[in-house]
Backbone as JSON Lines, residues from 0, in Angstrom:
{"i":0,"aa":"M","n":[57.63,-51.75,137.5],"ca":[57.06,-50.88,136.5],"c":[55.66,-50.41,136.92]}
{"i":1,"aa":"K","n":[54.87,-51.34,137.49],"ca":[53.52,-50.99,137.92],"c":[53.58,-49.95,139.03]}
{"i":2,"aa":"R","n":[54.59,-50.07,139.89],"ca":[54.7,-49.11,140.98],"c":[55.04,-47.71,140.46]}
{"i":3,"aa":"I","n":[55.84,-47.63,139.45],"ca":[56.19,-46.32,138.88],"c":[54.96,-45.68,138.24]}
{"i":4,"aa":"V","n":[54.19,-46.46,137.49],"ca":[52.97,-45.94,136.85],"c":[51.98,-45.49,137.92]}
{"i":5,"aa":"A","n":[51.82,-46.28,138.98],"ca":[50.9,-45.93,140.06],"c":[51.37,-44.65,140.76]}
{"i":6,"aa":"A","n":[52.68,-44.53,140.99],"ca":[53.21,-43.33,141.65],"c":[52.99,-42.1,140.79]}
{"i":7,"aa":"V","n":[53.16,-42.23,139.47],"ca":[52.94,-41.1,138.55],"c":[51.46,-40.7,138.56]}
{"i":8,"aa":"L","n":[50.56,-41.68,138.56],"ca":[49.12,-41.39,138.58],"c":[48.72,-40.69,139.88]}
{"i":9,"aa":"V","n":[49.22,-41.2,141.02],"ca":[48.91,-40.59,142.31],"c":[49.45,-39.16,142.35]}
{"i":10,"aa":"A","n":[50.67,-38.94,141.88],"ca":[51.26,-37.6,141.87],"c":[50.43,-36.66,140.99]}
{"i":11,"aa":"G","n":[49.95,-37.15,139.85],"ca":[49.12,-36.35,138.94],"c":[47.81,-35.95,139.6]}
{"i":12,"aa":"L","n":[47.21,-36.9,140.33],"ca":[45.95,-36.61,141.03],"c":[46.16,-35.57,142.12]}
{"i":13,"aa":"L","n":[47.25,-35.71,142.87],"ca":[47.53,-34.75,143.93],"c":[47.74,-33.35,143.37]}
{"i":14,"aa":"V","n":[48.43,-33.24,142.27],"ca":[48.68,-31.94,141.65],"c":[47.35,-31.33,141.16]}
{"i":15,"aa":"S","n":[46.5,-32.16,140.56],"ca":[45.23,-31.62,140.04],"c":[44.3,-31.2,141.18]}
{"i":16,"aa":"F","n":[44.27,-31.94,142.3],"ca":[43.44,-31.56,143.45],"c":[43.98,-30.29,144.12]}
{"i":17,"aa":"A","n":[45.29,-30.15,144.16],"ca":[45.88,-28.96,144.77],"c":[45.49,-27.71,143.99]}
{"i":18,"aa":"G","n":[45.37,-27.83,142.67],"ca":[44.94,-26.7,141.84],"c":[43.5,-26.32,142.11]}
{"i":19,"aa":"C","n":[42.67,-27.25,142.53],"ca":[41.25,-26.97,142.79],"c":[41.04,-26.16,144.06]}
{"i":20,"aa":"K","n":[42.02,-26.15,144.95],"ca":[41.85,-25.45,146.21],"c":[42.25,-23.98,146.11]}
{"i":21,"aa":"K","n":[42.42,-23.49,144.89],"ca":[42.77,-22.1,144.68],"c":[41.65,-21.22,145.23]}
{"i":22,"aa":"K","n":[42.03,-20.15,145.9],"ca":[41.04,-19.26,146.52],"c":[40.19,-18.62,145.43]}
{"i":23,"aa":"E","n":[38.85,-18.67,145.66],"ca":[37.93,-18.08,144.7],"c":[37.96,-16.57,144.82]}
{"i":24,"aa":"E","n":[38.14,-15.88,143.7],"ca":[38.18,-14.44,143.7],"c":[36.79,-13.9,143.37]}
{"i":25,"aa":"K","n":[36.41,-12.81,144.02],"ca":[35.13,-12.17,143.71],"c":[35.31,-11.38,142.42]}
{"i":26,"aa":"P","n":[34.27,-11.41,141.55],"ca":[34.38,-10.65,140.3],"c":[34.38,-9.15,140.58]}
{"i":27,"aa":"Q","n":[35.15,-8.43,139.82],"ca":[35.18,-6.99,139.93],"c":[33.99,-6.43,139.16]}
{"i":28,"aa":"L","n":[33.19,-5.57,139.8],"ca":[32.02,-5.0,139.16],"c":[32.4,-3.69,138.48]}
{"i":29,"aa":"P","n":[31.87,-3.48,137.26],"ca":[32.21,-2.24,136.56],"c":[31.56,-1.04,137.22]}
{"i":30,"aa":"P","n":[32.14,0.15,137.06],"ca":[31.5,1.36,137.59],"c":[30.12,1.51,136.96]}
{"i":31,"aa":"G","n":[29.15,1.94,137.77],"ca":[27.8,2.1,137.26],"c":[26.94,0.86,137.42]}
{"i":32,"aa":"H","n":[27.53,-0.26,137.88],"ca":[26.76,-1.48,138.12],"c":[25.76,-1.2,139.24]}
{"i":33,"aa":"P","n":[24.49,-1.73,139.15],"ca":[23.47,-1.42,140.16],"c":[23.92,-1.63,141.6]}
{"i":34,"aa":"S","n":[24.73,-2.64,141.85],"ca":[25.11,-2.89,143.24],"c":[26.15,-1.89,143.73]}
{"i":35,"aa":"T","n":[26.79,-1.15,142.81],"ca":[27.74,-0.13,143.24],"c":[27.13,1.26,143.22]}
{"i":36,"aa":"E","n":[25.92,1.39,142.68],"ca":[25.28,2.69,142.55],"c":[24.07,2.85,143.46]}
{"i":37,"aa":"G","n":[23.84,1.97,144.43],"ca":[22.72,2.13,145.35],"c":[21.41,1.58,144.8]}
{"i":38,"aa":"G","n":[21.45,0.92,143.65],"ca":[20.25,0.32,143.09],"c":[20.01,-1.04,143.69]}
{"i":39,"aa":"M","n":[19.18,-1.83,143.05],"ca":[18.88,-3.17,143.56],"c":[20.06,-4.1,143.3]}
{"i":40,"aa":"P","n":[20.43,-4.92,144.25],"ca":[21.52,-5.86,144.03],"c":[21.05,-6.97,143.1]}
{"i":41,"aa":"P","n":[21.94,-7.5,142.26],"ca":[21.56,-8.63,141.43],"c":[21.16,-9.82,142.3]}
{"i":42,"aa":"A","n":[20.41,-10.74,141.69],"ca":[19.95,-11.93,142.41],"c":[21.15,-12.65,143.03]}
{"i":43,"aa":"G","n":[20.98,-13.09,144.26],"ca":[22.04,-13.84,144.92],"c":[23.0,-12.97,145.72]}
{"i":44,"aa":"M","n":[22.92,-11.66,145.54],"ca":[23.8,-10.77,146.31],"c":[23.05,-10.29,147.54]}
{"i":45,"aa":"P","n":[23.75,-9.96,148.6],"ca":[23.07,-9.5,149.82],"c":[22.4,-8.17,149.58]}
{"i":46,"aa":"D","n":[21.33,-7.9,150.36],"ca":[20.63,-6.62,150.27],"c":[21.57,-5.5,150.67]}
{"i":47,"aa":"M","n":[21.43,-4.39,149.98],"ca":[22.22,-3.21,150.29],"c":[21.51,-2.47,151.42]}
{"i":48,"aa":"P","n":[22.22,-1.65,152.18],"ca":[21.56,-0.88,153.23],"c":[20.52,0.06,152.61]}
{"i":49,"aa":"K","n":[19.4,0.25,153.32],"ca":[18.34,1.11,152.82],"c":[18.79,2.56,152.92]}
{"i":50,"aa":"V","n":[18.55,3.3,151.83],"ca":[18.92,4.71,151.76],"c":[17.63,5.5,151.58]}
{"i":51,"aa":"D","n":[17.43,6.54,152.4],"ca":[16.27,7.4,152.25],"c":[16.54,8.37,151.11]}
{"i":52,"aa":"R","n":[15.76,8.25,150.04],"ca":[15.92,9.13,148.9],"c":[14.71,10.04,148.78]}
{"i":53,"aa":"K","n":[14.94,11.28,148.41],"ca":[13.87,12.25,148.23],"c":[13.19,11.98,146.88]}
{"i":54,"aa":"V","n":[11.85,11.99,146.89],"ca":[11.1,11.83,145.65],"c":[10.92,13.21,145.02]}
{"i":55,"aa":"V","n":[11.41,13.37,143.8],"ca":[11.34,14.64,143.09],"c":[10.48,14.43,141.84]}
{"i":56,"aa":"V","n":[9.31,15.09,141.83],"ca":[8.42,15.03,140.67],"c":[8.58,16.35,139.93]}
{"i":57,"aa":"P","n":[9.23,16.31,138.76],"ca":[9.4,17.57,138.0],"c":[8.05,18.19,137.66]}
{"i":58,"aa":"K","n":[8.02,19.53,137.57],"ca":[6.77,20.27,137.31],"c":[6.08,19.78,136.04]}
{"i":59,"aa":"E","n":[6.85,19.53,134.99],"ca":[6.24,19.09,133.72],"c":[5.59,17.71,133.84]}
{"i":60,"aa":"I","n":[6.11,16.88,134.73],"ca":[5.52,15.55,134.98],"c":[4.21,15.72,135.74]}
{"i":61,"aa":"A","n":[4.24,16.53,136.8],"ca":[3.03,16.78,137.59],"c":[1.95,17.42,136.73]}
{"i":62,"aa":"A","n":[2.34,18.27,135.78],"ca":[1.37,18.93,134.92],"c":[0.76,17.98,133.9]}
{"i":63,"aa":"K","n":[1.49,16.94,133.51],"ca":[1.01,16.04,132.45],"c":[0.25,14.83,132.99]}
{"i":64,"aa":"W","n":[0.65,14.3,134.15],"ca":[0.07,13.05,134.66],"c":[-0.78,13.34,135.88]}
{"i":65,"aa":"K","n":[-2.09,12.99,135.82],"ca":[-3.0,13.35,136.91],"c":[-3.42,12.19,137.8]}
{"i":66,"aa":"A","n":[-3.31,10.95,137.31],"ca":[-3.84,9.81,138.07],"c":[-3.11,8.53,137.69]}
{"i":67,"aa":"V","n":[-3.41,7.47,138.45],"ca":[-2.89,6.14,138.14],"c":[-4.05,5.14,138.06]}
{"i":68,"aa":"K","n":[-3.81,4.06,137.36],"ca":[-4.76,2.96,137.31],"c":[-4.18,1.82,138.14]}
{"i":69,"aa":"L","n":[-4.91,1.48,139.22],"ca":[-4.48,0.4,140.1],"c":[-5.46,-0.76,139.98]}
{"i":70,"aa":"A","n":[-4.94,-1.94,139.78],"ca":[-5.75,-3.15,139.83],"c":[-5.67,-3.68,141.26]}
{"i":71,"aa":"V","n":[-6.83,-3.82,141.89],"ca":[-6.89,-4.31,143.27],"c":[-7.54,-5.69,143.24]}
{"i":72,"aa":"E","n":[-6.78,-6.67,143.69],"ca":[-7.27,-8.05,143.72],"c":[-7.85,-8.34,145.1]}
{"i":73,"aa":"D","n":[-9.07,-8.88,145.12],"ca":[-9.7,-9.38,146.35],"c":[-9.35,-10.87,146.39]}
{"i":74,"aa":"K","n":[-8.42,-11.22,147.24],"ca":[-7.92,-12.61,147.28],"c":[-8.98,-13.58,147.78]}
{"i":75,"aa":"T","n":[-9.91,-13.14,148.62],"ca":[-10.94,-14.07,149.12],"c":[-11.97,-14.38,148.04]}
{"i":76,"aa":"K","n":[-12.33,-13.37,147.24],"ca":[-13.32,-13.57,146.17],"c":[-12.66,-13.96,144.84]}
{"i":77,"aa":"K","n":[-11.36,-13.89,144.79],"ca":[-10.6,-14.19,143.58],"c":[-11.1,-13.33,142.41]}
{"i":78,"aa":"A","n":[-11.25,-12.03,142.7],"ca":[-11.71,-11.07,141.7],"c":[-10.8,-9.85,141.73]}
{"i":79,"aa":"T","n":[-10.65,-9.21,140.57],"ca":[-9.81,-8.02,140.46],"c":[-10.63,-6.9,139.84]}
{"i":80,"aa":"K","n":[-10.47,-5.69,140.38],"ca":[-11.14,-4.52,139.85],"c":[-10.11,-3.41,139.69]}
{"i":81,"aa":"E","n":[-10.23,-2.67,138.57],"ca":[-9.31,-1.57,138.33],"c":[-9.94,-0.26,138.81]}
{"i":82,"aa":"Y","n":[-9.12,0.55,139.5],"ca":[-9.55,1.85,140.0],"c":[-8.63,2.91,139.43]}
{"i":83,"aa":"T","n":[-9.2,4.07,139.08],"ca":[-8.4,5.23,138.69],"c":[-8.39,6.17,139.89]}
{"i":84,"aa":"I","n":[-7.18,6.46,140.39],"ca":[-7.02,7.28,141.6],"c":[-6.12,8.46,141.26]}
{"i":85,"aa":"N","n":[-6.61,9.66,141.52],"ca":[-5.81,10.86,141.27],"c":[-4.6,10.89,142.19]}
{"i":86,"aa":"V","n":[-3.49,11.45,141.68],"ca":[-2.3,11.64,142.51],"c":[-2.68,12.58,143.65]}
{"i":87,"aa":"G","n":[-2.38,12.17,144.88],"ca":[-2.72,12.93,146.06],"c":[-4.05,12.52,146.67]}
{"i":88,"aa":"S","n":[-4.77,11.63,146.0],"ca":[-6.07,11.16,146.49],"c":[-5.96,9.75,147.05]}
{"i":89,"aa":"S","n":[-7.07,9.32,147.71],"ca":[-7.08,8.02,148.39],"c":[-8.24,7.16,147.91]}
{"i":90,"aa":"L","n":[-8.11,5.88,148.19],"ca":[-9.17,4.89,147.93],"c":[-9.29,4.02,149.16]}
{"i":91,"aa":"D","n":[-10.51,3.93,149.7],"ca":[-10.8,2.96,150.74],"c":[-11.18,1.68,150.01]}
{"i":92,"aa":"V","n":[-10.35,0.65,150.14],"ca":[-10.57,-0.59,149.39],"c":[-11.84,-1.26,149.91]}
{"i":93,"aa":"P","n":[-12.84,-1.46,149.04],"ca":[-14.1,-2.08,149.46],"c":[-13.89,-3.45,150.1]}
{"i":94,"aa":"G","n":[-14.63,-3.71,151.18],"ca":[-14.56,-4.99,151.87],"c":[-13.38,-5.15,152.8]}
{"i":95,"aa":"T","n":[-12.58,-4.07,152.94],"ca":[-11.41,-4.11,153.84],"c":[-11.36,-2.82,154.63]}
{"i":96,"aa":"K","n":[-10.39,-2.71,155.5],"ca":[-10.13,-1.47,156.22],"c":[-8.85,-0.82,155.69]}
{"i":97,"aa":"V","n":[-8.44,-1.23,154.49],"ca":[-7.22,-0.72,153.87],"c":[-7.52,0.57,153.11]}
{"i":98,"aa":"K","n":[-6.66,1.57,153.34],"ca":[-6.76,2.84,152.63],"c":[-5.49,3.02,151.82]}
{"i":99,"aa":"L","n":[-5.63,3.28,150.51],"ca":[-4.51,3.5,149.6],"c":[-4.47,4.97,149.21]}
{"i":100,"aa":"T","n":[-3.32,5.6,149.33],"ca":[-3.15,6.98,148.9],"c":[-2.03,7.02,147.88]}
{"i":101,"aa":"V","n":[-2.29,7.62,146.72],"ca":[-1.27,7.76,145.68],"c":[-0.45,9.0,146.01]}
{"i":102,"aa":"L","n":[0.8,8.79,146.39],"ca":[1.67,9.9,146.77],"c":[2.32,10.55,145.56]}
{"i":103,"aa":"S","n":[2.75,9.72,144.59],"ca":[3.4,10.28,143.41],"c":[3.35,9.27,142.27]}
{"i":104,"aa":"F","n":[3.47,9.81,141.06],"ca":[3.56,8.97,139.86],"c":[4.73,9.47,139.03]}
{"i":105,"aa":"L","n":[5.58,8.56,138.62],"ca":[6.74,8.87,137.79],"c":[6.66,8.01,136.52]}
{"i":106,"aa":"P","n":[6.43,8.62,135.35],"ca":[6.29,7.81,134.13],"c":[7.58,7.13,133.68]}
{"i":107,"aa":"D","n":[8.72,7.69,134.04],"ca":[10.01,7.12,133.63],"c":[10.92,7.07,134.87]}
{"i":108,"aa":"F","n":[10.57,6.16,135.8],"ca":[11.22,6.02,137.11],"c":[12.73,5.89,136.97]}
{"i":109,"aa":"R","n":[13.44,6.71,137.75],"ca":[14.91,6.63,137.85],"c":[15.3,6.87,139.29]}
{"i":110,"aa":"M","n":[16.21,6.05,139.79],"ca":[16.7,6.19,141.16],"c":[18.17,6.59,141.12]}
{"i":111,"aa":"G","n":[18.47,7.72,141.77],"ca":[19.84,8.19,141.88],"c":[20.37,7.92,143.28]}
{"i":112,"aa":"D","n":[21.54,8.45,143.57],"ca":[22.14,8.27,144.9],"c":[21.32,8.94,146.0]}
{"i":113,"aa":"K","n":[20.72,10.1,145.68],"ca":[20.03,10.86,146.71],"c":[18.55,11.1,146.41]}
{"i":114,"aa":"D","n":[18.11,10.83,145.18],"ca":[16.72,11.1,144.86],"c":[16.13,10.06,143.92]}
{"i":115,"aa":"I","n":[14.81,10.12,143.82],"ca":[14.03,9.3,142.9],"c":[13.24,10.28,142.06]}
{"i":116,"aa":"T","n":[13.3,10.16,140.73],"ca":[12.65,11.1,139.85],"c":[12.25,10.42,138.55]}
{"i":117,"aa":"S","n":[11.81,11.21,137.59],"ca":[11.44,10.69,136.28],"c":[12.42,11.24,135.25]}
{"i":118,"aa":"A","n":[12.96,10.36,134.42],"ca":[13.93,10.77,133.42],"c":[13.27,11.51,132.26]}
{"i":119,"aa":"S","n":[11.96,11.28,132.06],"ca":[11.23,11.94,130.98],"c":[9.74,11.9,131.3]}
{"i":120,"aa":"D","n":[8.94,12.51,130.42],"ca":[7.5,12.47,130.62],"c":[6.85,11.31,129.86]}
{"i":121,"aa":"K","n":[7.65,10.48,129.24],"ca":[7.18,9.3,128.5],"c":[7.04,8.11,129.45]}
{"i":122,"aa":"P","n":[6.03,7.26,129.24],"ca":[5.83,6.1,130.13],"c":[6.78,4.94,129.82]}
{"i":123,"aa":"N","n":[8.08,5.21,129.95],"ca":[9.1,4.18,129.69],"c":[9.27,3.2,130.83]}
{"i":124,"aa":"N","n":[9.05,3.66,132.06],"ca":[9.22,2.82,133.25],"c":[8.28,3.35,134.35]}
{"i":125,"aa":"P","n":[6.95,3.23,134.13],"ca":[5.99,3.84,135.06],"c":[6.06,3.23,136.47]}
{"i":126,"aa":"A","n":[6.0,4.13,137.46],"ca":[6.02,3.7,138.86],"c":[5.16,4.66,139.68]}
{"i":127,"aa":"A","n":[4.52,4.12,140.71],"ca":[3.72,4.95,141.61],"c":[4.11,4.63,143.04]}
{"i":128,"aa":"Q","n":[4.21,5.69,143.84],"ca":[4.46,5.52,145.27],"c":[3.1,5.56,145.97]}
{"i":129,"aa":"I","n":[2.82,4.5,146.74],"ca":[1.52,4.33,147.39],"c":[1.74,4.26,148.91]}
{"i":130,"aa":"L","n":[0.9,5.01,149.64],"ca":[0.86,4.92,151.09],"c":[-0.27,3.97,151.45]}
{"i":131,"aa":"I","n":[0.03,2.96,152.26],"ca":[-0.97,1.97,152.66],"c":[-1.2,2.11,154.16]}
{"i":132,"aa":"Q","n":[-2.47,2.32,154.51],"ca":[-2.84,2.47,155.92],"c":[-3.92,1.45,156.25]}
{"i":133,"aa":"E","n":[-3.75,0.83,157.42],"ca":[-4.72,-0.15,157.91],"c":[-4.68,-0.1,159.43]}
{"i":134,"aa":"P","n":[-5.86,0.0,160.07],"ca":[-5.89,0.08,161.54],"c":[-5.11,-1.06,162.19]}
{"i":135,"aa":"G","n":[-4.3,-0.71,163.19],"ca":[-3.54,-1.71,163.93],"c":[-2.25,-2.15,163.27]}
{"i":136,"aa":"K","n":[-1.94,-1.6,162.1],"ca":[-0.71,-1.96,161.4],"c":[0.08,-0.69,161.08]}
{"i":137,"aa":"P","n":[1.41,-0.79,161.01],"ca":[2.19,0.4,160.67],"c":[1.93,0.83,159.22]}
{"i":138,"aa":"E","n":[1.99,2.13,158.99],"ca":[1.86,2.64,157.62],"c":[3.01,2.11,156.77]}
{"i":139,"aa":"Q","n":[2.73,1.91,155.48],"ca":[3.76,1.47,154.54],"c":[3.77,2.39,153.34]}
{"i":140,"aa":"K","n":[4.95,2.77,152.9],"ca":[5.11,3.46,151.63],"c":[5.79,2.47,150.71]}
{"i":141,"aa":"I","n":[5.12,2.18,149.59],"ca":[5.68,1.21,148.64],"c":[5.72,1.81,147.25]}
{"i":142,"aa":"W","n":[6.55,1.22,146.41],"ca":[6.58,1.57,144.99],"c":[6.01,0.4,144.21]}
{"i":143,"aa":"L","n":[5.12,0.71,143.28],"ca":[4.6,-0.29,142.35],"c":[5.11,0.08,140.96]}
{"i":144,"aa":"Y","n":[5.54,-0.92,140.2],"ca":[6.11,-0.72,138.87],"c":[5.24,-1.47,137.86]}
{"i":145,"aa":"S","n":[4.71,-0.74,136.88],"ca":[3.8,-1.41,135.94],"c":[4.53,-2.4,135.04]}
{"i":146,"aa":"M","n":[5.76,-2.13,134.69],"ca":[6.51,-3.03,133.81],"c":[7.21,-4.15,134.57]}
{"i":147,"aa":"H","n":[7.31,-4.01,135.88],"ca":[7.98,-5.0,136.72],"c":[7.16,-5.25,137.98]}
{"i":148,"aa":"P","n":[5.96,-5.84,137.85],"ca":[5.1,-6.01,139.02],"c":[5.68,-6.94,140.09]}
{"i":149,"aa":"G","n":[6.63,-7.77,139.73],"ca":[7.23,-8.68,140.7],"c":[8.31,-8.06,141.56]}
{"i":150,"aa":"V","n":[8.72,-6.82,141.23],"ca":[9.75,-6.14,142.02],"c":[9.08,-5.53,143.24]}
{"i":151,"aa":"H","n":[9.47,-5.94,144.42],"ca":[8.91,-5.47,145.68],"c":[7.38,-5.53,145.68]}
{"i":152,"aa":"P","n":[6.78,-6.68,145.4],"ca":[5.31,-6.73,145.37],"c":[4.72,-6.48,146.76]}
{"i":153,"aa":"F","n":[3.51,-5.91,146.78],"ca":[2.81,-5.65,148.03],"c":[2.33,-6.97,148.61]}
{"i":154,"aa":"Q","n":[2.67,-7.22,149.87],"ca":[2.31,-8.46,150.55],"c":[1.17,-8.2,151.53]}
{"i":155,"aa":"H","n":[0.01,-8.82,151.3],"ca":[-1.14,-8.66,152.18],"c":[-1.98,-9.92,152.08]}
{"i":156,"aa":"E","n":[-2.62,-10.27,153.21],"ca":[-3.4,-11.51,153.23],"c":[-4.72,-11.41,152.46]}
{"i":157,"aa":"K","n":[-5.28,-10.18,152.3],"ca":[-6.6,-10.04,151.66],"c":[-6.58,-9.42,150.28]}
{"i":158,"aa":"I","n":[-5.6,-8.55,150.0],"ca":[-5.59,-7.87,148.71],"c":[-4.23,-7.94,148.03]}
{"i":159,"aa":"G","n":[-4.26,-7.78,146.72],"ca":[-3.06,-7.65,145.92],"c":[-3.17,-6.37,145.11]}
{"i":160,"aa":"L","n":[-2.05,-5.74,144.79],"ca":[-2.04,-4.49,144.04],"c":[-1.12,-4.58,142.83]}
{"i":161,"aa":"V","n":[-1.59,-4.03,141.71],"ca":[-0.77,-3.96,140.5],"c":[-0.99,-2.59,139.87]}
{"i":162,"aa":"L","n":[0.09,-1.94,139.49],"ca":[-0.01,-0.66,138.77],"c":[-0.21,-0.97,137.3]}
{"i":163,"aa":"N","n":[-1.34,-0.52,136.76],"ca":[-1.62,-0.71,135.32],"c":[-1.15,0.46,134.47]}
{"i":164,"aa":"G","n":[-0.74,1.55,135.09],"ca":[-0.22,2.68,134.33],"c":[-0.7,4.0,134.87]}
{"i":165,"aa":"G","n":[-0.31,5.07,134.16],"ca":[-0.7,6.41,134.56],"c":[-1.79,6.94,133.63]}
{"i":166,"aa":"V","n":[-2.44,8.01,134.08],"ca":[-3.48,8.66,133.29],"c":[-3.03,10.09,133.06]}
{"i":167,"aa":"S","n":[-2.85,10.47,131.79],"ca":[-2.4,11.83,131.5],"c":[-3.58,12.79,131.46]}
{"i":168,"aa":"K","n":[-3.27,14.07,131.63],"ca":[-4.32,15.1,131.66],"c":[-4.81,15.4,130.28]}
């Protein structure tokens, strides 16, 4: 009798372990999901290939927004100062050889398959494209997002950058 009970238990365990080896299926993503539309992949997913998108600043946006407010952190002094920089203008960061140029400001940042633009003139998702130049280093074009400063943060040993918003005309 004990052998029959033991055989039944062993058979039950084997059946349950065999069920665990079922091949894991990848979840199907709905149409419009960021990872299927060229946007940022969700955490844990591999990076998508980089796509060169044209920045399109609608005329009404350019007419309404003239500058950005950038907070520049001096990491050695542990101090932060806010600067207002006109779109198309530059700032030589004091105490460094870093030059920041504001290329564009989009109050309602939206990224499509082929372009980056603003969905409206309201500051729903403010973003600024900044050109960073420093002698001996390659130029960098980065996007800073005021509502999401942790997304693609600027990495530098001496300074930190945060977009505090746009300045309307």
